[in-house]
Amino acid sequence: VWVPPAPCLLRENNQEMTCEGFSLARHPVTNAQFKAFLDATGYHPPEKHPYPESFLSHWNKGKIPKNKEDHPVTWVSYVDALAYCEWARLTLPTEWLWEKAARGPDGRPYPWGTTKPTKKLTHYKASNTSPVGRFSETRSPYGCEDLIGNVSEWCQLSQDLDAMPSEIPEVDLTPPLKNSVVRGGCFLRASDRAMLAAHRRMLSVTRRNQWVGFRPAFIGSWCAAES
């Protein structure tokens, strides 16, 4: 979905910024979409990536769990997410672009407005993920869904609020490993604070778990896929 250039409010102190327009996937990448990437590329995580056994550890011998095709893919690291984006001729958004897409031009605390989260509004206080798109009535002002609830999402770390992301950033897997940032409260979260669109967490770029996925961004002509 298109997120036009316009002023917006970011961070918990509502700092104003304006950036160029960009596009962000309506939903996080699903298991089915990630499998299409694996089938097309034969991707395996880099040899230096620690804990290779954690990659898609919820799948069974390369097969998606039953009835989970439309659930967000999890047990993928920042490195794995970038590999998918490179194949798709896309990239990961910076955390500030992600937040802009979630909070809209008015700086709302949640994508749907000011109402505190409930299980009718988003998928949280749960034991597992849910299919994407179940809560389309509470999409962000620009049309993105599942930004809060379901899974948290890998983003590129950036100090500049108005910076556009690197195309496909290089990731150094030599210890000590660096961190990146994840955005969006996930299905495991219960506190109102953790569900705020301004909430952020730092994780190692090689961390994989059951509550972090990702959604790609389209930034300018360099992302365009070859015909």
PDB file of C-alpha atoms in Angstrom, residues 133-214:
ATOM      1  CA  GLY A 133      -6.086 -10.108   7.432  1.00  0.00           C
ATOM      2  CA  ARG A 134      -8.502 -11.227  10.166  1.00  0.00           C
ATOM      3  CA  PHE A 135      -8.784  -7.682  11.530  1.00  0.00           C
ATOM      4  CA  SER A 136      -9.077  -5.662   8.331  1.00  0.00           C
ATOM      5  CA  GLU A 137     -11.586  -3.280   9.920  1.00  0.00           C
ATOM      6  CA  THR A 138      -8.813  -1.886  12.122  1.00  0.00           C
ATOM      7  CA  ARG A 139      -6.224  -1.299   9.408  1.00  0.00           C
ATOM      8  CA  SER A 140      -3.974   1.754   9.529  1.00  0.00           C
ATOM      9  CA  PRO A 141      -4.994   5.026   7.823  1.00  0.00           C
ATOM     10  CA  TYR A 142      -2.933   3.980   4.787  1.00  0.00           C
ATOM     11  CA  GLY A 143      -4.369   0.451   4.544  1.00  0.00           C
ATOM     12  CA  CYS A 144      -1.783  -1.754   6.287  1.00  0.00           C
ATOM     13  CA  GLU A 145      -3.098  -4.572   8.468  1.00  0.00           C
ATOM     14  CA  ASP A 146      -1.685  -6.673  11.328  1.00  0.00           C
ATOM     15  CA  LEU A 147       0.738  -3.936  12.330  1.00  0.00           C
ATOM     16  CA  ILE A 148      -0.206  -4.414  15.979  1.00  0.00           C
ATOM     17  CA  GLY A 149      -0.927  -7.942  17.150  1.00  0.00           C
ATOM     18  CA  ASN A 150      -0.065 -11.240  15.464  1.00  0.00           C
ATOM     19  CA  VAL A 151       3.736 -10.853  15.051  1.00  0.00           C
ATOM     20  CA  SER A 152       6.338  -8.202  15.714  1.00  0.00           C
ATOM     21  CA  GLU A 153       8.323  -7.278  12.586  1.00  0.00           C
ATOM     22  CA  TRP A 154      11.978  -6.839  11.677  1.00  0.00           C
ATOM     23  CA  CYS A 155      12.927  -3.311  10.587  1.00  0.00           C
ATOM     24  CA  GLN A 156      16.154  -1.586   9.642  1.00  0.00           C
ATOM     25  CA  LEU A 157      17.754   0.387  12.437  1.00  0.00           C
ATOM     26  CA  SER A 158      18.187   4.096  11.655  1.00  0.00           C
ATOM     27  CA  GLN A 159      19.111   7.127  13.730  1.00  0.00           C
ATOM     28  CA  ASP A 160      17.617   9.541  11.196  1.00  0.00           C
ATOM     29  CA  LEU A 161      13.836   9.821  11.271  1.00  0.00           C
ATOM     30  CA  ASP A 162      13.629  10.962   7.650  1.00  0.00           C
ATOM     31  CA  ALA A 163      16.214   8.548   6.207  1.00  0.00           C
ATOM     32  CA  MET A 164      15.152   6.049   3.567  1.00  0.00           C
ATOM     33  CA  PRO A 165      16.413   2.488   4.071  1.00  0.00           C
ATOM     34  CA  SER A 166      19.458   0.910   2.504  1.00  0.00           C
ATOM     35  CA  GLU A 167      18.651  -1.233  -0.509  1.00  0.00           C
ATOM     36  CA  ILE A 168      19.828  -4.530   0.996  1.00  0.00           C
ATOM     37  CA  PRO A 169      22.209  -3.716   3.860  1.00  0.00           C
ATOM     38  CA  GLU A 170      25.263  -5.841   4.471  1.00  0.00           C
ATOM     39  CA  VAL A 171      25.141  -7.837   7.701  1.00  0.00           C
ATOM     40  CA  ASP A 172      28.397  -8.737   9.425  1.00  0.00           C
ATOM     41  CA  LEU A 173      28.058 -12.141  11.105  1.00  0.00           C
ATOM     42  CA  THR A 174      31.411 -11.896  12.847  1.00  0.00           C
ATOM     43  CA  PRO A 175      30.991 -11.740  16.642  1.00  0.00           C
ATOM     44  CA  PRO A 176      30.095  -9.622  18.483  1.00  0.00           C
ATOM     45  CA  LEU A 177      26.835  -9.606  16.557  1.00  0.00           C
ATOM     46  CA  LYS A 178      24.910  -6.390  16.132  1.00  0.00           C
ATOM     47  CA  ASN A 179      21.279  -5.683  16.939  1.00  0.00           C
ATOM     48  CA  SER A 180      18.410  -4.511  14.814  1.00  0.00           C
ATOM     49  CA  VAL A 181      14.935  -3.435  15.836  1.00  0.00           C
ATOM     50  CA  VAL A 182      11.501  -5.070  15.803  1.00  0.00           C
ATOM     51  CA  ARG A 183       8.239  -3.140  15.783  1.00  0.00           C
ATOM     52  CA  GLY A 184       4.637  -3.951  16.597  1.00  0.00           C
ATOM     53  CA  GLY A 185       3.174  -5.757  19.595  1.00  0.00           C
ATOM     54  CA  CYS A 186       2.831  -9.496  18.996  1.00  0.00           C
ATOM     55  CA  PHE A 187       0.318 -12.181  19.957  1.00  0.00           C
ATOM     56  CA  LEU A 188       2.161 -12.896  23.213  1.00  0.00           C
ATOM     57  CA  ARG A 189       1.970  -9.351  24.544  1.00  0.00           C
ATOM     58  CA  ALA A 190      -0.602  -8.377  27.138  1.00  0.00           C
ATOM     59  CA  SER A 191       0.303  -4.857  28.283  1.00  0.00           C
ATOM     60  CA  ASP A 192      -1.183  -1.771  26.644  1.00  0.00           C
ATOM     61  CA  ARG A 193       2.293  -0.186  26.488  1.00  0.00           C
ATOM     62  CA  ALA A 194       3.752  -3.070  24.478  1.00  0.00           C
ATOM     63  CA  MET A 195       0.907  -2.706  21.963  1.00  0.00           C
ATOM     64  CA  LEU A 196       1.561   0.986  21.227  1.00  0.00           C
ATOM     65  CA  ALA A 197       2.742   1.733  17.682  1.00  0.00           C
ATOM     66  CA  ALA A 198       5.669   3.705  19.145  1.00  0.00           C
ATOM     67  CA  HIS A 199       6.912   0.724  21.183  1.00  0.00           C
ATOM     68  CA  ARG A 200      10.217  -0.794  20.033  1.00  0.00           C
ATOM     69  CA  ARG A 201      12.500  -3.690  20.956  1.00  0.00           C
ATOM     70  CA  MET A 202      16.081  -4.527  20.041  1.00  0.00           C
ATOM     71  CA  LEU A 203      17.139  -8.057  19.054  1.00  0.00           C
ATOM     72  CA  SER A 204      20.297  -9.633  17.676  1.00  0.00           C
ATOM     73  CA  VAL A 205      20.230  -9.793  13.860  1.00  0.00           C
ATOM     74  CA  THR A 206      20.503 -13.593  14.102  1.00  0.00           C
ATOM     75  CA  ARG A 207      17.744 -14.067  16.683  1.00  0.00           C
ATOM     76  CA  ARG A 208      14.846 -16.314  15.658  1.00  0.00           C
ATOM     77  CA  ASN A 209      11.704 -16.941  17.683  1.00  0.00           C
ATOM     78  CA  GLN A 210       8.000 -17.697  17.429  1.00  0.00           C
ATOM     79  CA  TRP A 211       6.793 -14.085  17.638  1.00  0.00           C
ATOM     80  CA  VAL A 212       8.855 -12.138  15.060  1.00  0.00           C
ATOM     81  CA  GLY A 213       8.162 -11.968  11.317  1.00  0.00           C
ATOM     82  CA  PHE A 214       8.573  -9.189   8.745  1.00  0.00           C
TER      83      PHE A 214
END
